[in-house]
Tab-separated table of C-alpha atoms in Angstrom:
chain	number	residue	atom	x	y	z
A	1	UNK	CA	61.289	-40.156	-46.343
A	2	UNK	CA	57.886	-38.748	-47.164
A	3	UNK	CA	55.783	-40.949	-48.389
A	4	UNK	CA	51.593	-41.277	-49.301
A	5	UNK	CA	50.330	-44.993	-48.283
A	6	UNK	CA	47.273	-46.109	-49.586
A	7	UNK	CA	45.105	-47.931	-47.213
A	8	UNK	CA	41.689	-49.229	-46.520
A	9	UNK	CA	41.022	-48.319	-42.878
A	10	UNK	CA	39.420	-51.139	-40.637
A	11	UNK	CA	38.937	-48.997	-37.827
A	12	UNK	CA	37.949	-45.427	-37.219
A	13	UNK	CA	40.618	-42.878	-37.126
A	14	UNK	CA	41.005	-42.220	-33.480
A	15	UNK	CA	41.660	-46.009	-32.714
A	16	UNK	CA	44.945	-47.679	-32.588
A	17	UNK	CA	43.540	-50.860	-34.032
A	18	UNK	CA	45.104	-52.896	-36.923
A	19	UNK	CA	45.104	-51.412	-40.274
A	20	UNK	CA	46.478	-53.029	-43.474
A	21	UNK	CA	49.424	-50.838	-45.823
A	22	UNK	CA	49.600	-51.957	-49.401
A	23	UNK	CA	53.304	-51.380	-49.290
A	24	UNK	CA	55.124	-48.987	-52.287
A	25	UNK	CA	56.558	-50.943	-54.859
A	26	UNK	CA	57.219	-49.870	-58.294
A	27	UNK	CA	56.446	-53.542	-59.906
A	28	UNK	CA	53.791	-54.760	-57.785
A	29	UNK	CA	52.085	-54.455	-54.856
A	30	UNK	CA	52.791	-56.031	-51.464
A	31	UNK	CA	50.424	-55.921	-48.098
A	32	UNK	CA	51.464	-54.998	-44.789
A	33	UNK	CA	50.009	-55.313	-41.458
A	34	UNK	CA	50.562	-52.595	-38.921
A	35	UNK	CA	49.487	-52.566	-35.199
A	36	UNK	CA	51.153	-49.811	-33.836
A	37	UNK	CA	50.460	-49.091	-30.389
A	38	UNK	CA	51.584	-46.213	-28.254
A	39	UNK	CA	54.520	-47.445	-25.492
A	40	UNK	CA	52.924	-48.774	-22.294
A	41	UNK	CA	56.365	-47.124	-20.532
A	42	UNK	CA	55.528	-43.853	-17.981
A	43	UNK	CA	57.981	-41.497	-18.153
A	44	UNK	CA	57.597	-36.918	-17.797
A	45	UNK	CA	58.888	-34.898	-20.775
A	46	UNK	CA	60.020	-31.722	-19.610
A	47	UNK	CA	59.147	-29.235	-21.944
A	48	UNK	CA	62.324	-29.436	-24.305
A	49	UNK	CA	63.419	-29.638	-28.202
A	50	UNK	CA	65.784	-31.404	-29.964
A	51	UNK	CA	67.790	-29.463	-32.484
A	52	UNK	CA	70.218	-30.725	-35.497
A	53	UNK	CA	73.210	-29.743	-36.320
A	54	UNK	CA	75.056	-29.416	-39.635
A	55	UNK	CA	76.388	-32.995	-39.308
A	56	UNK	CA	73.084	-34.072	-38.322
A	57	UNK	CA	73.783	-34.786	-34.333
A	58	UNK	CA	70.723	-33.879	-32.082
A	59	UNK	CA	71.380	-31.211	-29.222
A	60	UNK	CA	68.943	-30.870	-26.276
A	61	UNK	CA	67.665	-27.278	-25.608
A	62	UNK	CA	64.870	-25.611	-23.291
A	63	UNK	CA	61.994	-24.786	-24.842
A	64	UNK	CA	61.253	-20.741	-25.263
A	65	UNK	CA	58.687	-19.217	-23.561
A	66	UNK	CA	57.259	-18.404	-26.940
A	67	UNK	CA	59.000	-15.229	-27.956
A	68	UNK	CA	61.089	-16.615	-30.654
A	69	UNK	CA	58.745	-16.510	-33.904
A	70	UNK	CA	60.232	-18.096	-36.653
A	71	UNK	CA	59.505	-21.014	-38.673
A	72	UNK	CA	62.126	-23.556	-36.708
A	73	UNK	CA	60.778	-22.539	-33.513
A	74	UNK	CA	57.439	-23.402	-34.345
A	75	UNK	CA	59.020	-26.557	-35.556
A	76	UNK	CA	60.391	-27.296	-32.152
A	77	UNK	CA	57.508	-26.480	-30.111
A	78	UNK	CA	55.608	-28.651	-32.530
A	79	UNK	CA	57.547	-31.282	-31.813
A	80	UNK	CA	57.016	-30.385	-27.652
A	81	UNK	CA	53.372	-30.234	-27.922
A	82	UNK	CA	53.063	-33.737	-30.166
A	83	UNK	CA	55.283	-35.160	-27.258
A	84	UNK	CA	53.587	-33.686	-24.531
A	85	UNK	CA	50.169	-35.292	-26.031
A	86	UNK	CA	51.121	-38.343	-26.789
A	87	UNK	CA	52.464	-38.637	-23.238
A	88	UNK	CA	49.103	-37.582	-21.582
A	89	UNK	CA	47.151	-40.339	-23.739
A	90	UNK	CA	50.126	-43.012	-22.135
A	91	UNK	CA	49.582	-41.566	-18.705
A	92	UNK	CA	45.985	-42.061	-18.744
A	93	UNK	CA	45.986	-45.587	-20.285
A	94	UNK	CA	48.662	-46.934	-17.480
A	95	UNK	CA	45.822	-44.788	-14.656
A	96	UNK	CA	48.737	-42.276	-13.959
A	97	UNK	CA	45.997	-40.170	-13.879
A	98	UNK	CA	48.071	-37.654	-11.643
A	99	UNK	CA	50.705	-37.493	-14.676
A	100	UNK	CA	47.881	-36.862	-17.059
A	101	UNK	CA	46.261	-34.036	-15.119
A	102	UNK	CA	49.858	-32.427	-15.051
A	103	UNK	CA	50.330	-32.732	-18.618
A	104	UNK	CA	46.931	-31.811	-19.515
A	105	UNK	CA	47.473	-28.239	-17.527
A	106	UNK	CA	50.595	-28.207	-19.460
A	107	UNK	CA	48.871	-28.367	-22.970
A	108	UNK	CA	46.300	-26.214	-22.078
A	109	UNK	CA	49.046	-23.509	-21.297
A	110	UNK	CA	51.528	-24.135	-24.624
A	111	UNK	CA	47.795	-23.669	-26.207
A	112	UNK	CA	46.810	-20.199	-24.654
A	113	UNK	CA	50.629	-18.906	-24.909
A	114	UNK	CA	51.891	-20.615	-28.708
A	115	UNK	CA	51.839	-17.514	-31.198
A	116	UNK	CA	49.938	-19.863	-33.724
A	117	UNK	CA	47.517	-20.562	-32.015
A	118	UNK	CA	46.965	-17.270	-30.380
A	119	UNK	CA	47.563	-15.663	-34.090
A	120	UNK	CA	44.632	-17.781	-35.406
A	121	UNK	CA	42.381	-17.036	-32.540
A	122	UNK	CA	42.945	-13.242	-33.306
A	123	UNK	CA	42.874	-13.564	-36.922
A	124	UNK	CA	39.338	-15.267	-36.566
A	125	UNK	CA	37.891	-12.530	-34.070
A	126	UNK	CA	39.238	-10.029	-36.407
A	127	UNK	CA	37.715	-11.165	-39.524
A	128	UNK	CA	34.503	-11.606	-37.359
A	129	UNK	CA	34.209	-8.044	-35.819
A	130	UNK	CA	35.181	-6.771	-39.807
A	131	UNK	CA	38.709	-5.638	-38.234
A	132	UNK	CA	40.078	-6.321	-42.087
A	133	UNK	CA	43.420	-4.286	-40.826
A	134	UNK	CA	44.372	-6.208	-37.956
A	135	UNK	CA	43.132	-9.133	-39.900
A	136	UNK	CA	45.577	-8.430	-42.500
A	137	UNK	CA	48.789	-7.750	-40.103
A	138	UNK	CA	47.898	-11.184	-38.447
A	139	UNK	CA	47.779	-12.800	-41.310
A	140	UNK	CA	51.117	-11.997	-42.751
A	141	UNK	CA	52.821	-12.690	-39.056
A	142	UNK	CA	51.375	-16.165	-39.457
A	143	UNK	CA	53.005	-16.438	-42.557
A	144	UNK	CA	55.952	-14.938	-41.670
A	145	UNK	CA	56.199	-17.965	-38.499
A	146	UNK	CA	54.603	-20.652	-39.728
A	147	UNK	CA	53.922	-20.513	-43.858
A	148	UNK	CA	51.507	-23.663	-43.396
A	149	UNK	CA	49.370	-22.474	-40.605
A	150	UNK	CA	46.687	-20.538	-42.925
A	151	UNK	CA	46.037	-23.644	-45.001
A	152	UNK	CA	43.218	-25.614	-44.069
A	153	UNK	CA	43.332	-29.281	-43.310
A	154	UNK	CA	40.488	-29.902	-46.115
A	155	UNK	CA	40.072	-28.308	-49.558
A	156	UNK	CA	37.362	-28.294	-51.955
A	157	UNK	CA	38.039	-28.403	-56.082
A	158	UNK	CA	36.090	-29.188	-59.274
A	159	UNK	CA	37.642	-29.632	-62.310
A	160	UNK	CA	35.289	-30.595	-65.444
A	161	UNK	CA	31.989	-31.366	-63.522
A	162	UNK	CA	33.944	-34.191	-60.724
A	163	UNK	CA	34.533	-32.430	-57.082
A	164	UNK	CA	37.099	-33.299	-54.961
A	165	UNK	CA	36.701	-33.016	-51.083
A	166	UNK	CA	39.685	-33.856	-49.000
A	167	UNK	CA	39.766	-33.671	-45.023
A	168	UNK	CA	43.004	-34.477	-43.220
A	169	UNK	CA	43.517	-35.679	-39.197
A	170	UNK	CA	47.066	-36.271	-37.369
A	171	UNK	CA	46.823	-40.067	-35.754
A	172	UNK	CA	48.707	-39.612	-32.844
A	173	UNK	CA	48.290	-43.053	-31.870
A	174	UNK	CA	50.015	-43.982	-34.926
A	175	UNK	CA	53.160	-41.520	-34.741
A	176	UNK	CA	56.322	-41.073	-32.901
A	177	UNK	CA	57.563	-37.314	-31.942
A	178	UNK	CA	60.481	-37.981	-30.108
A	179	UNK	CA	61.854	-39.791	-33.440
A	180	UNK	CA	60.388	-37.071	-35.589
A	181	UNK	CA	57.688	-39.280	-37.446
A	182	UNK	CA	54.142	-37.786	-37.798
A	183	UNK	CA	51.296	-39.269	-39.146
A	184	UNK	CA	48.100	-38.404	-40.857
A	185	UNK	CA	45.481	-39.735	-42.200
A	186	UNK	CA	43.373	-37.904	-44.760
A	187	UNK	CA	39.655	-38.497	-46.129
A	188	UNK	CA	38.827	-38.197	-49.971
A	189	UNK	CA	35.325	-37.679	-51.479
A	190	UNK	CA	35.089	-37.696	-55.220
A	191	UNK	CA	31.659	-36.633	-56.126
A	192	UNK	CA	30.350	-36.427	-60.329
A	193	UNK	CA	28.763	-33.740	-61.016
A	194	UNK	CA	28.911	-33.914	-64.537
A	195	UNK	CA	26.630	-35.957	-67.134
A	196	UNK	CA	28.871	-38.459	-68.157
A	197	UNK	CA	30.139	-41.279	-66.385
A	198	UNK	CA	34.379	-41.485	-65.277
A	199	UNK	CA	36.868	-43.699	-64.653
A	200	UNK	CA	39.774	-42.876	-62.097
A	201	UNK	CA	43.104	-44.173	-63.466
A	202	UNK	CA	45.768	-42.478	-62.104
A	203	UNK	CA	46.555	-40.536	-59.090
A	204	UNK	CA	49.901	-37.613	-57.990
A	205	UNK	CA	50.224	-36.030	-54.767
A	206	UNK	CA	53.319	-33.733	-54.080
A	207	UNK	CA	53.945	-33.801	-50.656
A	208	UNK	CA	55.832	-30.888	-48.896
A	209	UNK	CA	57.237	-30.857	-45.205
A	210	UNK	CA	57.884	-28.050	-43.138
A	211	UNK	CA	61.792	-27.793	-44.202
A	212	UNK	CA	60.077	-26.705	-47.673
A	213	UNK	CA	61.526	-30.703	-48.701
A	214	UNK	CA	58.846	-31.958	-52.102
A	215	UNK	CA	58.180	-35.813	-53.113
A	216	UNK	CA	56.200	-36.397	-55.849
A	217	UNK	CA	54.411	-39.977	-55.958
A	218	UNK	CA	52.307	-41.311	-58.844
A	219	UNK	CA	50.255	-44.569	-58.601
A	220	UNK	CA	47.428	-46.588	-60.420
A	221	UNK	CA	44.168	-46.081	-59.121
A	222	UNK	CA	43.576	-45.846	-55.661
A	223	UNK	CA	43.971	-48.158	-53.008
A	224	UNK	CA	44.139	-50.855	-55.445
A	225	UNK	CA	40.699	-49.905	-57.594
A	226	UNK	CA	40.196	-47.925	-60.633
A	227	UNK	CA	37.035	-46.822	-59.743
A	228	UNK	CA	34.132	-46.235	-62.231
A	229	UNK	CA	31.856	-42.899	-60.955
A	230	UNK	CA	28.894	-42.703	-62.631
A	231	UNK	CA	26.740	-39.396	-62.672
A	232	UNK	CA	25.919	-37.900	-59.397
A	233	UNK	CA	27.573	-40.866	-58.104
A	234	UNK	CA	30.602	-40.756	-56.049
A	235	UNK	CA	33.471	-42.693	-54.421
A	236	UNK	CA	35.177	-41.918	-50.887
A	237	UNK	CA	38.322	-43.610	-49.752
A	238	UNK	CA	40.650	-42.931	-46.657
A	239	UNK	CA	44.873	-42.998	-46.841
A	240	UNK	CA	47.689	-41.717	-45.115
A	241	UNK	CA	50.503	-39.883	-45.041
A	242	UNK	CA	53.621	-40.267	-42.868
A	243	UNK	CA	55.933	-37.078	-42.070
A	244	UNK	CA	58.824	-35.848	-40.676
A	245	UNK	CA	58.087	-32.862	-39.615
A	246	UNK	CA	54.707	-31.782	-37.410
A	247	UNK	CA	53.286	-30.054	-40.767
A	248	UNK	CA	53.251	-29.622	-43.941
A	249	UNK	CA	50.740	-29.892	-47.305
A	250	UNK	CA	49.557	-32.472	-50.000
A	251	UNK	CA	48.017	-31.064	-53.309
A	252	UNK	CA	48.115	-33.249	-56.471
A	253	UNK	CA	45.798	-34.653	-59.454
A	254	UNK	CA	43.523	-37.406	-60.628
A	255	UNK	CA	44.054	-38.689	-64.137
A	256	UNK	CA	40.547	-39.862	-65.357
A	257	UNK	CA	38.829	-40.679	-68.931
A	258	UNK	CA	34.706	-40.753	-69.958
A	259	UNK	CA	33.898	-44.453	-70.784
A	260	UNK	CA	31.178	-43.574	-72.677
A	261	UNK	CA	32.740	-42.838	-75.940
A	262	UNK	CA	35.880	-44.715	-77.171
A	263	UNK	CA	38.753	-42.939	-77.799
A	264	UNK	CA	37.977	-39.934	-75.185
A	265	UNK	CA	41.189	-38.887	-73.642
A	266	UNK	CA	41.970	-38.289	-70.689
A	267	UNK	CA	42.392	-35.441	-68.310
A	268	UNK	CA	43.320	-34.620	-64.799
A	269	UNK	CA	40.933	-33.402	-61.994
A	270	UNK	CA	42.861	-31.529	-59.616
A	271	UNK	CA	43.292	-31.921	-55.904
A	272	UNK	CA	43.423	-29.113	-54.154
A	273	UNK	CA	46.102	-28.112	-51.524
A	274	UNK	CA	45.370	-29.060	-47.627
A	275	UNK	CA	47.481	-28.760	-44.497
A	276	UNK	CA	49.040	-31.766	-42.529
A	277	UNK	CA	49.111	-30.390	-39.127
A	278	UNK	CA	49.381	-31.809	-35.591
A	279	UNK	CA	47.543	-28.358	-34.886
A	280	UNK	CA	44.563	-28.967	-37.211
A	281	UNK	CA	42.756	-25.736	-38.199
A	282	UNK	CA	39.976	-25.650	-35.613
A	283	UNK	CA	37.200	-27.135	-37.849
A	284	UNK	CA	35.810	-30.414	-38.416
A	285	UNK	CA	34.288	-30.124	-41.587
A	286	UNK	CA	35.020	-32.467	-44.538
């Protein structure tokens, strides 16, 4: 089930130190401690997917050699490549260092051959050397194969004066491939802009996987405050967001009110869509 967890991270992102959850709970609010640490157990994936059926039993298949571009393909090479990762990072910690190099010449293959990949690399030169054409015919095969793929993982907004800046990571530490769990944590900057101060009541995300499948949460505040932002002030925060699918995208709203007139209603700054994707987008801007 899709799901956005508020949290205060103790650690930076690329650790796989202890973290605290404020678990969901539609009456009150309940804290849970998570160390999740990858499995100290060495083992080789061969590069293989596992596909559903209509009753919901998983088959084992080869994986392609890349030539089948559609959107459940992707999916299952996804899936591959988080494995495949997460596998090198266990190799390395047990000094399997062997393993590791093999899997790391493995990645560094499923990254030159994967159509994504090699899609956005072409998409980018295009748009560079003003080849708007070929830019364009790229651009709609990467929609065609993978509809979240030209969505960046950050977005910019600003709705009445207050900017929102979001930035998005995959934790790999933190998720679980073979079981199809993914998850991200994402980075929120909430700058005012405006001349009059603002208090954050409310927040929505809808949350959209891969399969196209929508949640929509709503809380109070954010993890656990109701922040007050005064002019050119602003307020930054860190959550996460668990998946079940390598990808997908988180868009939503802020509910907010000036304090300094009673009586001012309120209104909703918006959020602006951004890409969960074990992939990223090539860019490490916030």
């Amino acid at each position: 089930m899709m799901q956005s967890l508020n949290l205060k991270l103790l650690a930076d992102f690329s650790t796989g130190t202890r973290i605290f959850l404020p678990g969901r709970s539609f009456g009150s609010e309940r804290r849970q401690c998570l160390n999740i640490r990858g499995s100290n157990r060495s083992c080789r994936i061969v590069a293989c997917s596992v596909e559903r059926d209509g009753n919901g039993e998983g088959t084992s298949s080869s994986s392609s050699s890349g030539s089948d571009h559609t959107p459940s393909s992707f999916l299952s090479r996804s899936q591959t490549y988080a494995m495949l990762k997460q596998q090198m990072e266990v190799a390395a910690q047990s000094e399997d260092y062997e393993e590791a190099a093999r899997i790391r010449d493995s990645l560094k293959s499923f990254e030159e051959m994967e159509p994504v990949l090699r899609l956005r690399r072409l998409l980018k030169d295009a748009i560079a050397d003003e080849r708007f054409e070929d830019a364009a015919r790229y651009r709609d095969e990467l929609k065609e194969i993978a509809p979240h793929s030209l969505l960046k993982c950050s977005s910019d907004a600003t709705t009445l004066g207050i900017r929102v800046q979001v930035r998005s990571v995959y934790i790999e530490g933190r998720s679980q491939p073979s079981k199809g769990q993914y998850f991200f944590a994402y980075r929120i900057r909430i700058t005012n802009n405006s001349d009059r101060p603002v208090q954050l009541l409310r927040r929505h995300w809808i949350i959209t996987d891969a399969n196209g499948k929508n949640e929509n949460v709503w809380g109070v505040g954010v993890i656990g405050e109701q922040p007050v932002i005064l002019p050119t002030a602003g307020f930054e925060y860190s959550s996460a967001c668990p998946l079940c699918t390598p990808s997908g995208r988180m868009e939503g709203d802020f509910e907010m009110k000036h304090i300094d007139k009673a009586g001012s209603p309120t209104f909703n700054v918006a959020i602006a869509p951004f890409s969960l994707s074990i992939l990223g987008d090539g860019s490490d801007a916030f």
